[in-house]
Each structure stands twice: as C-alpha cells, then as structure tokens.
GROMACS .gro file of C-alpha atoms in nm:
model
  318
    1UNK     CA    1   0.000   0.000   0.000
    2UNK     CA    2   0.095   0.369  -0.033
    3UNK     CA    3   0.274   0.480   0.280
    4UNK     CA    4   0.075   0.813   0.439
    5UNK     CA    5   0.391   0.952   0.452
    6UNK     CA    6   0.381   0.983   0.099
    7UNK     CA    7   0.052   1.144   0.092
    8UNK     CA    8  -0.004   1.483  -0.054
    9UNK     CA    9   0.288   1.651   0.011
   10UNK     CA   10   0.274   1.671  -0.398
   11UNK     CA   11   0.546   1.739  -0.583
   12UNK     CA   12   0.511   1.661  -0.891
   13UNK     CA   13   0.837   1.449  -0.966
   14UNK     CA   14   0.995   1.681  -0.787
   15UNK     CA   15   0.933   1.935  -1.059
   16UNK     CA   16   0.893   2.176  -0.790
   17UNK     CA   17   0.493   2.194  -0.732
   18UNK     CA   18   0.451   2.510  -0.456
   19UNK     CA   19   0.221   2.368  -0.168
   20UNK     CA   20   0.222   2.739   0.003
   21UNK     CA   21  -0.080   2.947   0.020
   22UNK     CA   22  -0.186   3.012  -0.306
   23UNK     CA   23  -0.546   3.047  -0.411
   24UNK     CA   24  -0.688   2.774  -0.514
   25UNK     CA   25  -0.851   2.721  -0.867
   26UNK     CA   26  -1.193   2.535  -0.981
   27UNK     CA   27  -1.058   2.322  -1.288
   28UNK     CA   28  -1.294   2.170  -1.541
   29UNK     CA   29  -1.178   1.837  -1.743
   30UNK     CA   30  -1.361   1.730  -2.014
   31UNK     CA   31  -1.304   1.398  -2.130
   32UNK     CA   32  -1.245   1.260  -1.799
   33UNK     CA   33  -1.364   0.959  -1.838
   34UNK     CA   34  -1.069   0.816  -2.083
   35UNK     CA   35  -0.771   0.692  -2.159
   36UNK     CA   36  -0.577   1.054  -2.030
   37UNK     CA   37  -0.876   1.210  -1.857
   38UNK     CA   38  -0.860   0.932  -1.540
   39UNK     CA   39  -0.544   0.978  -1.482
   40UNK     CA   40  -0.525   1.318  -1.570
   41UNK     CA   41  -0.779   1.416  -1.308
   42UNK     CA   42  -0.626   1.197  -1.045
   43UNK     CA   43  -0.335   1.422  -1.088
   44UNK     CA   44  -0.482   1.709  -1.025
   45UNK     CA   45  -0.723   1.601  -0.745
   46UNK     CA   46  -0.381   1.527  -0.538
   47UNK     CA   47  -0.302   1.920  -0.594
   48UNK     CA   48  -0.275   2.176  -0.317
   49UNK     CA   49  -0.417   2.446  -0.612
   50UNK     CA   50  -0.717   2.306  -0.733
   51UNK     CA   51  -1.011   2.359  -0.482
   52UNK     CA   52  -1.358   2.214  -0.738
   53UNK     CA   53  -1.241   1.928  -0.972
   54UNK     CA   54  -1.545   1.925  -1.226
   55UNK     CA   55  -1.544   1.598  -1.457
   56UNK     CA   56  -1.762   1.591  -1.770
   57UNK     CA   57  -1.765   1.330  -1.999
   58UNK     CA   58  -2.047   1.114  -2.208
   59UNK     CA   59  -2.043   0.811  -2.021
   60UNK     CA   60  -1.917   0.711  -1.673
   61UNK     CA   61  -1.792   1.056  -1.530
   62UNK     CA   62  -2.018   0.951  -1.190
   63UNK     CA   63  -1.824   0.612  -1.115
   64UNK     CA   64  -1.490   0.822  -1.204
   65UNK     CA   65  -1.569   1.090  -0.913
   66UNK     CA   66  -1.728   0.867  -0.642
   67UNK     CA   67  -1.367   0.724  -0.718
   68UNK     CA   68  -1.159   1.004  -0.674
   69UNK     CA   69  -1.373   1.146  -0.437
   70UNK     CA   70  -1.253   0.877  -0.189
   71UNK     CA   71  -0.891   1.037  -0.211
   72UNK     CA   72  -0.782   1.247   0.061
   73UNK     CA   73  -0.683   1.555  -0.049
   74UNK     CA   74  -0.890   1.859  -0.036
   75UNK     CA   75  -1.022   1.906  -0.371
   76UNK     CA   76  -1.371   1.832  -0.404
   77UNK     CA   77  -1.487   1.652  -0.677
   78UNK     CA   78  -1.871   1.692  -0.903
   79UNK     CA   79  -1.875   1.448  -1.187
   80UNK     CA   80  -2.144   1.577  -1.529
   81UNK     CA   81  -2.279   1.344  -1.766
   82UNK     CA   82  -2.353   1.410  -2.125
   83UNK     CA   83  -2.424   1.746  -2.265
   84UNK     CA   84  -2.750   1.856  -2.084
   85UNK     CA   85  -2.497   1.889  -1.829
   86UNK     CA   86  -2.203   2.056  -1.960
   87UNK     CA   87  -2.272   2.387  -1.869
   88UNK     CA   88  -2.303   2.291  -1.481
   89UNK     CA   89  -1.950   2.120  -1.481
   90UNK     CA   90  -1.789   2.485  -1.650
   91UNK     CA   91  -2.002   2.707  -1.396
   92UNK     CA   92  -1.720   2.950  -1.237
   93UNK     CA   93  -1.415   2.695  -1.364
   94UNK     CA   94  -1.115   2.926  -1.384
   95UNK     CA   95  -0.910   2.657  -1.572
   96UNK     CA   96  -1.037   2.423  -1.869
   97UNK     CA   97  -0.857   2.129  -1.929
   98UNK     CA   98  -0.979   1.936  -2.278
   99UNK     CA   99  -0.830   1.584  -2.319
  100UNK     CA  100  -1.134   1.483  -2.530
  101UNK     CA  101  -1.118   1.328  -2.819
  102UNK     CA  102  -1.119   0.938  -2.966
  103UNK     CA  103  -0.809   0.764  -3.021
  104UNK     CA  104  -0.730   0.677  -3.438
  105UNK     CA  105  -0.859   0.308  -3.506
  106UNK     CA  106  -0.837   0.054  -3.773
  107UNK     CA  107  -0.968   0.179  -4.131
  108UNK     CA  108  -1.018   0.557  -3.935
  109UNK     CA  109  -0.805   0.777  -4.210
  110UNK     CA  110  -0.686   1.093  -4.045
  111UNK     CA  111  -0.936   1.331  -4.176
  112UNK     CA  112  -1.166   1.118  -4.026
  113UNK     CA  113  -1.003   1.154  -3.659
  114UNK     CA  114  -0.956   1.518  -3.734
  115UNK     CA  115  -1.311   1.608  -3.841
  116UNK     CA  116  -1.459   1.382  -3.529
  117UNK     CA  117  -1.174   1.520  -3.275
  118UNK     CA  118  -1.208   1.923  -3.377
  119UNK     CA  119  -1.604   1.859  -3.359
  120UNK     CA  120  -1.539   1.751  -3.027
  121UNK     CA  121  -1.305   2.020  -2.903
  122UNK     CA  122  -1.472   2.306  -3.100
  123UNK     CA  123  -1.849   2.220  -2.907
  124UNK     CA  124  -1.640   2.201  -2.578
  125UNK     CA  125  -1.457   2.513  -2.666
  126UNK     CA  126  -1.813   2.700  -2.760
  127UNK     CA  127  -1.927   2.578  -2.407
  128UNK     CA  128  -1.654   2.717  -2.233
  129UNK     CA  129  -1.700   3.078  -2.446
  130UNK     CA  130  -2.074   3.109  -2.292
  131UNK     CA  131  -2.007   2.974  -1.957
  132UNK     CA  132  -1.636   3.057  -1.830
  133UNK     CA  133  -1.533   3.283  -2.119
  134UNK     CA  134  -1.242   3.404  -1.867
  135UNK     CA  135  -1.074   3.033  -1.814
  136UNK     CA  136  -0.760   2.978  -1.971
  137UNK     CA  137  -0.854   2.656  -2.183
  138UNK     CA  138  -0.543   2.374  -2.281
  139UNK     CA  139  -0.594   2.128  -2.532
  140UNK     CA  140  -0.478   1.821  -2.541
  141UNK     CA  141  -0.614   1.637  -2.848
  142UNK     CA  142  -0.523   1.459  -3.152
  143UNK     CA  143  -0.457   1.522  -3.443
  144UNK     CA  144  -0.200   1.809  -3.490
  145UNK     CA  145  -0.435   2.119  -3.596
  146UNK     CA  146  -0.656   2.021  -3.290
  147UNK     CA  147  -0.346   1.999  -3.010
  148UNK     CA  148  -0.227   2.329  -2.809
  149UNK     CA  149   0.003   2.142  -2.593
  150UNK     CA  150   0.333   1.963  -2.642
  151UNK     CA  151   0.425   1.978  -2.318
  152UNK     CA  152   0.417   1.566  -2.369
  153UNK     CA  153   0.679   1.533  -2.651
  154UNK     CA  154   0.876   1.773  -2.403
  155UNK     CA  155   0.846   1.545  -2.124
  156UNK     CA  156   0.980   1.268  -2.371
  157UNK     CA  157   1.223   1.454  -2.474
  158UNK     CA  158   1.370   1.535  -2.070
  159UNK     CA  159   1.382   1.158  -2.056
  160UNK     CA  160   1.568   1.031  -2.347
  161UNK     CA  161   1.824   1.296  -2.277
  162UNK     CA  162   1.829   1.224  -1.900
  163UNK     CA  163   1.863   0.839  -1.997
  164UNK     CA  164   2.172   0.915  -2.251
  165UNK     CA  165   2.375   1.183  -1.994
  166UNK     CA  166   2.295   0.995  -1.668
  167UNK     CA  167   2.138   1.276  -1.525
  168UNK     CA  168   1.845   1.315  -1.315
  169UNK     CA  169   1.515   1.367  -1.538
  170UNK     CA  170   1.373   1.599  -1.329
  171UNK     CA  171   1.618   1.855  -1.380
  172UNK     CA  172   1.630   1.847  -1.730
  173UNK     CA  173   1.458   2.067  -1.913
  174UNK     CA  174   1.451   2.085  -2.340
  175UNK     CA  175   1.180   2.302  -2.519
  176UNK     CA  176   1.005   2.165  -2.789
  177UNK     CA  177   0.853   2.438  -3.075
  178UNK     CA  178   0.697   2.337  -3.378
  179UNK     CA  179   0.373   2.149  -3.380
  180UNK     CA  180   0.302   1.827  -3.286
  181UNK     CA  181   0.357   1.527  -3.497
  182UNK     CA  182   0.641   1.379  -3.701
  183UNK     CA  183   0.845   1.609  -3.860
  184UNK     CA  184   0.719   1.919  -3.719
  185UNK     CA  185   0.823   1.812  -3.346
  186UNK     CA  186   1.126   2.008  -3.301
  187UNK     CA  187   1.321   1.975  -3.011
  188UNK     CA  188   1.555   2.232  -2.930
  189UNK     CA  189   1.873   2.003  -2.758
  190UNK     CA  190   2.101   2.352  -2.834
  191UNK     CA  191   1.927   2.471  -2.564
  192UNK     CA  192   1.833   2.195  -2.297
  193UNK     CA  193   1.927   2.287  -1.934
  194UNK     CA  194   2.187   2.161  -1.830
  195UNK     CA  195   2.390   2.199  -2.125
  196UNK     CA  196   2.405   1.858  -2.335
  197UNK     CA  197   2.577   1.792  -2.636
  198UNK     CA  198   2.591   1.522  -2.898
  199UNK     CA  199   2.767   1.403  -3.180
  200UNK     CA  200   2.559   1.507  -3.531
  201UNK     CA  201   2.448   1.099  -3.511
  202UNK     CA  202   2.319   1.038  -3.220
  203UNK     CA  203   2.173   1.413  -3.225
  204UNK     CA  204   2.003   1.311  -3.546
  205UNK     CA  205   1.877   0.966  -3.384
  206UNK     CA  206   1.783   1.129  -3.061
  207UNK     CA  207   1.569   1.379  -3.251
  208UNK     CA  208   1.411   1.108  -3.444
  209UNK     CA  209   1.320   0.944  -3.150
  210UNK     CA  210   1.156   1.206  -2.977
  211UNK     CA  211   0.957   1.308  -3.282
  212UNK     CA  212   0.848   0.910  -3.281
  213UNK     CA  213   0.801   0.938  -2.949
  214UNK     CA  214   0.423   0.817  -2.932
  215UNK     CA  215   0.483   0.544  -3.196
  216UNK     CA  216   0.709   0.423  -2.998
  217UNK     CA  217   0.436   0.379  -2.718
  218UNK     CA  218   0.176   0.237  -2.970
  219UNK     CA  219   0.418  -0.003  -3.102
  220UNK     CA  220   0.542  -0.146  -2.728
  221UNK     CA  221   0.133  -0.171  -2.632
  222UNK     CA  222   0.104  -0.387  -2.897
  223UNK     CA  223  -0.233  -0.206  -3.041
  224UNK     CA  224  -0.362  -0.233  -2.694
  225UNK     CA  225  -0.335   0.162  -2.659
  226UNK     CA  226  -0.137   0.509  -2.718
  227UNK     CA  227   0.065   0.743  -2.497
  228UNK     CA  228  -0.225   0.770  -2.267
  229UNK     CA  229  -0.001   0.770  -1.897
  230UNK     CA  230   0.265   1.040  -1.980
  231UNK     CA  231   0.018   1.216  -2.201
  232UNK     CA  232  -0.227   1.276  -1.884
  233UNK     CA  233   0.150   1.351  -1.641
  234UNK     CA  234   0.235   1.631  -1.918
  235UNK     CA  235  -0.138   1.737  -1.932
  236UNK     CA  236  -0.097   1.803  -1.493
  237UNK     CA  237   0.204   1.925  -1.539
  238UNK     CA  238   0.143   2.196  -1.818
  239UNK     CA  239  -0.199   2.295  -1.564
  240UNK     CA  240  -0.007   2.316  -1.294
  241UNK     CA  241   0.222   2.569  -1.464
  242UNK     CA  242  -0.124   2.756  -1.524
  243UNK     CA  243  -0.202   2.754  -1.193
  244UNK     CA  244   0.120   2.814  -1.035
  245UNK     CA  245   0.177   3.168  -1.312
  246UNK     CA  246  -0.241   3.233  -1.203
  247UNK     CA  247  -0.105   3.273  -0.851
  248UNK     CA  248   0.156   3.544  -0.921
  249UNK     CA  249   0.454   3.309  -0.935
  250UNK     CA  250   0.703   3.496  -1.155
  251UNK     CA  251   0.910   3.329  -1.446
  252UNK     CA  252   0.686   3.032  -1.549
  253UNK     CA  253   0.770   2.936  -1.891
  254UNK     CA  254   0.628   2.649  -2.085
  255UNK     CA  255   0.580   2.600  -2.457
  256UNK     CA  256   0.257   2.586  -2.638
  257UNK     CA  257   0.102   2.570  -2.982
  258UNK     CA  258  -0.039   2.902  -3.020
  259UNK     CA  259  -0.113   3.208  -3.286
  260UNK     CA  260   0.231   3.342  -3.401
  261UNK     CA  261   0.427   3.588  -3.579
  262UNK     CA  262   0.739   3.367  -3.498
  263UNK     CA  263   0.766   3.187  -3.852
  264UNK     CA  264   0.569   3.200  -4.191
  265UNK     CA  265   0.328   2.992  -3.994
  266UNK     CA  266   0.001   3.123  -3.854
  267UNK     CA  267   0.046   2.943  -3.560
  268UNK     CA  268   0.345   2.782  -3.380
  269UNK     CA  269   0.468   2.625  -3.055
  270UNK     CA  270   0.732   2.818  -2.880
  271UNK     CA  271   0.830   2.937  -2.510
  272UNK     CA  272   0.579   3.141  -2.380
  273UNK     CA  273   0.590   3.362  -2.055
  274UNK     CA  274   0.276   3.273  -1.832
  275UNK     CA  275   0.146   3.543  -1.650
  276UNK     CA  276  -0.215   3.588  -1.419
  277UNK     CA  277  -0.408   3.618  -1.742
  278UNK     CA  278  -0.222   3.392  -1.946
  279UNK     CA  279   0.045   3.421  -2.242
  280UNK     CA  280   0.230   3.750  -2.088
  281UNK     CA  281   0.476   3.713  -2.370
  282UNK     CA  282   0.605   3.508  -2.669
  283UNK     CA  283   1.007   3.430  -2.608
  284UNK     CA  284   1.016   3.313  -2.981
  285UNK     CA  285   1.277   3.171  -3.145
  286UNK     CA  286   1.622   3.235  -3.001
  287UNK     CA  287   1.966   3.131  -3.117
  288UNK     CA  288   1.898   2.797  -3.284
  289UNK     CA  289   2.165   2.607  -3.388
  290UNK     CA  290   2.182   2.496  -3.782
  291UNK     CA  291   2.078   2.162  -3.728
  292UNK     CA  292   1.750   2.308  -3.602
  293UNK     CA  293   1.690   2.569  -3.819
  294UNK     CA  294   1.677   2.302  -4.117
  295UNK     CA  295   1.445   2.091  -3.891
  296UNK     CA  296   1.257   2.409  -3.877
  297UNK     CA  297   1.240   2.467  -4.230
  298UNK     CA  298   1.153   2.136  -4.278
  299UNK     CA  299   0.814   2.141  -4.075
  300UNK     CA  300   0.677   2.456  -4.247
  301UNK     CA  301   0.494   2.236  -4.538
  302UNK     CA  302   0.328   1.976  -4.294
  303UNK     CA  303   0.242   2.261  -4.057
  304UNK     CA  304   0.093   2.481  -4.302
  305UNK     CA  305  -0.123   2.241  -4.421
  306UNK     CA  306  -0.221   2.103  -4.069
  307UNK     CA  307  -0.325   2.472  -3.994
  308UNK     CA  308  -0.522   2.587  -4.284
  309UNK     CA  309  -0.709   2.277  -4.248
  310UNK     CA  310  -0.796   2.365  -3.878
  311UNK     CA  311  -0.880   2.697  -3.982
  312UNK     CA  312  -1.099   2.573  -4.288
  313UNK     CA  313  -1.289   2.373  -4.031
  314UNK     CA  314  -1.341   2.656  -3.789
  315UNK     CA  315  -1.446   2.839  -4.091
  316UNK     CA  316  -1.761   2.614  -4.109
  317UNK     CA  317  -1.824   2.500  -3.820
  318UNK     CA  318  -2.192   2.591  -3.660
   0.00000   0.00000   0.00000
C-alpha cells in the first residue's frame, strides 16, 4: 500500500509543485472519463491548487468521481454526464482542461479523426466561451491542428536525454517548438538545461526518437493503446504551470502551440511567458543552432497544411 507519509505533500516528480498558500482554482476536465482524462484528473485532485475538480464526460464521469472522491486531499470533486450537463460542470471553472477526443482506429483515415476530434473540441470550446469565457482553456487532443500542448513530446524529450547523460530527469529541461507530430516536433537540444551535447548521429537519432516518441508507445502496447499515462503527467504538469503563473509566481515558462508571428506559420509552438491572465509574452525563437533551423524549415509544409485545415474547419463550423 501507499505509505501516508507519501501522501499529498505533492510534488510533482519533484518538478517543484509550490504547496504554500496560493489560491486555489476550480478546474474543469472534459473527457475525464478516458484513456488521459482518469489519470489526468487523479493528478490534479492530489493538488494543493485546485479547490472544485469538475469531470464531464459522455459516459461514466459519476463512477470516475465517487472514485476520486474517496482520495484524501482537499479538492472536491462533481462528476457531469452528457451534454444537458455541460454547462453545470464549466459554472465558475477558472481553468479548462480538454483531453477529449477518440483515439485513431483501424480503417479511421486521419481526416476522419480530425473532423470527429475538432467537432469535439470546437463544441467544448463553444461551451466554455458562454459559460467561463475568462478560463484559460489547454488542449490536449489529436490530431496536430486540434493539439495546443506539447508539453508531452517535451516530457519525452527530458527523458531520453536524462537516460543518454545519466542525469536526473527531473532537472532536465529541453523546449520543444513546432507542432506536434512527425516532422514538425522540433526539439531544441542547443538549448536543454543543463547543457548537453551530442555528436551530429546520435543528435540526429535522438531527434528522431523524440519526434516518434508516441509510436514508440503504440508499437510497445502492442495495439492495446497510445501514450495515454505520460500524455495525462504532461497534461498536470502543463496545468499546474497555469495555476502556479495564475497565482503570481514569476518566471513560469512552458511552450505551447499558439497564434504566431514567430515563422511564416500562422500558428506555432514556442516558449511562452505565463502570466495571471495567461500568455504574458512570446520568447520566440532564439539562437537555434543549424541543425534546427533546417528541422525548422523542414516542418513549415506539414504545418501549413495542418493549420489551414484547422482553420478551414473553424471556418464552417456551426
């Protein structure tokens, strides 16, 4: 069993979670009922910040907060049920977390997933404009064009290096800009803390691995399932960051796939400065080495065409 002296003294992997007296935030997940919403949500409900942990899903949202609801740690959990009940579960959330979304399966082409995953996120996202238009709102979906997040291949990304160096994962930190799939995952090992470097090979193989990152994941489950665990840790630990800049905590940095004036691209991931009413300021793109700017020139096709077609579908959607 776990040890109470474990209990909820909550850092997450000793990334440095505060557990002072900040406020403490009413966060909304939708989708909470799958593969990256569970565990997602049992993340946050074992955080000091989060006071009203709303779960909405379609199906089994009430067995998934009667279950978390027997944790104890202060945040009180309400679980909503299909959309007659939406609108209750975003009533005064201050953060919106949106993990929705159905994973690809057999025969599904990936128009198909997009058109059924941005229907998804774009009625969730209307929902959120009438009820909480003042929450920040972080999307975790697939495919790219629906995403906002790759705090995920980031994560990966801390990992592999941490495995390669020796060092402690926890203190390694590498942005990744771009967007999020393939090709257009750029990881920017130039400018990892602590300083790493590798020889043009095993840089080229470590970047290939990161960008595979969640095929890598499919491929060991067998079929069985996707990047679902370290998709929901990411998720928590990109919120938290939220929560932590919400609270007046200066210097919180994470990346995020966002409108841009960065590239040729409408919208890009990049650092961003997180402030008490969100994106305070876009750190762009700094002092890239030239194996990344060609990875960067490289994504610009795949990412324009990822974009337009999320903005085509926005276009027309009703």
């Amino acid at each position: 069993m776990l040890s109470r002296a474990v209990r909820p003294s909550v850092r997450l992997a000793a990334r440095g979670l505060s557990t002072g007296s900040q406020s403490r935030a009413r966060v909304a997940v939708l989708g909470a009922s799958g593969g990256i919403g569970q565990p997602l949500s049992l993340l946050l409900k074992n955080s000091p910040l989060v006071s009203r942990l709303s779960l909405y899903d379609i199906a089994h949202t009430p067995g998934v907060a009667a279950d978390l609801s027997h944790i104890e740690t202060r945040a009180r959990v309400t679980g909503f049920l299909g959309a007659e009940q939406l609108d209750a579960a975003l009533e005064g959330c201050e953060v919106v977390v949106i993990p929705a979304g159905v994973p690809r399966k057999p025969g599904m082409t990936r128009d198909d997933l997009f058109n059924t995953n941005a229907t998804i996120v774009a009625t969730l996202a209307d929902a959120c404009a009438r009820i909480c238009p003042g929450a920040m709102i972080c999307v975790i979906a697939n495919p790219p064009g629906v995403s906002g997040s790759p705090r995920w291949t980031s994560c990966a990304a801390n990992a592999f290096v941490a495995e390669l160096k020796g060092l402690d994962p926890a203190r390694v930190n590498v942005p990744v800009v771009g967007g999020h799939a393939g090709k257009t995952i750029i990881p920017l090992i130039s400018q990892c803390t602590p300083k790493v470097e590798f020889p043009a090979d095993q840089l080229a193989a470590l970047t290939g691995r990161i960008q595979e990152a969640g095929t890598e994941v499919v491929k060991a489950k067998a079929g069985a399932g996707s990047a679902t665990l370290s998709m929901a840790y990411a998720g928590a630990r990109f919120v938290f960051s939220v929560l932590d800049a919400m609270n007046g905590k200066e210097g919180v940095v994470e990346c995020a796939f966002v409108r841009s004036e960065e590239t040729e691209c409408k919208y890009f991931s990049t650092p961003l400065l997180l402030g008490k009413n969100g994106i305070e300021k876009n750190l762009g793109l700094r002092n890239l080495s030239a194996f990344e700017e060609g990875l960067v020139a490289e994504a610009m096709g795949e990412l324009k065409g990822s974009i337009k077609k999320g903005e085509d579908f926005a276009a027309s959607f009703k």
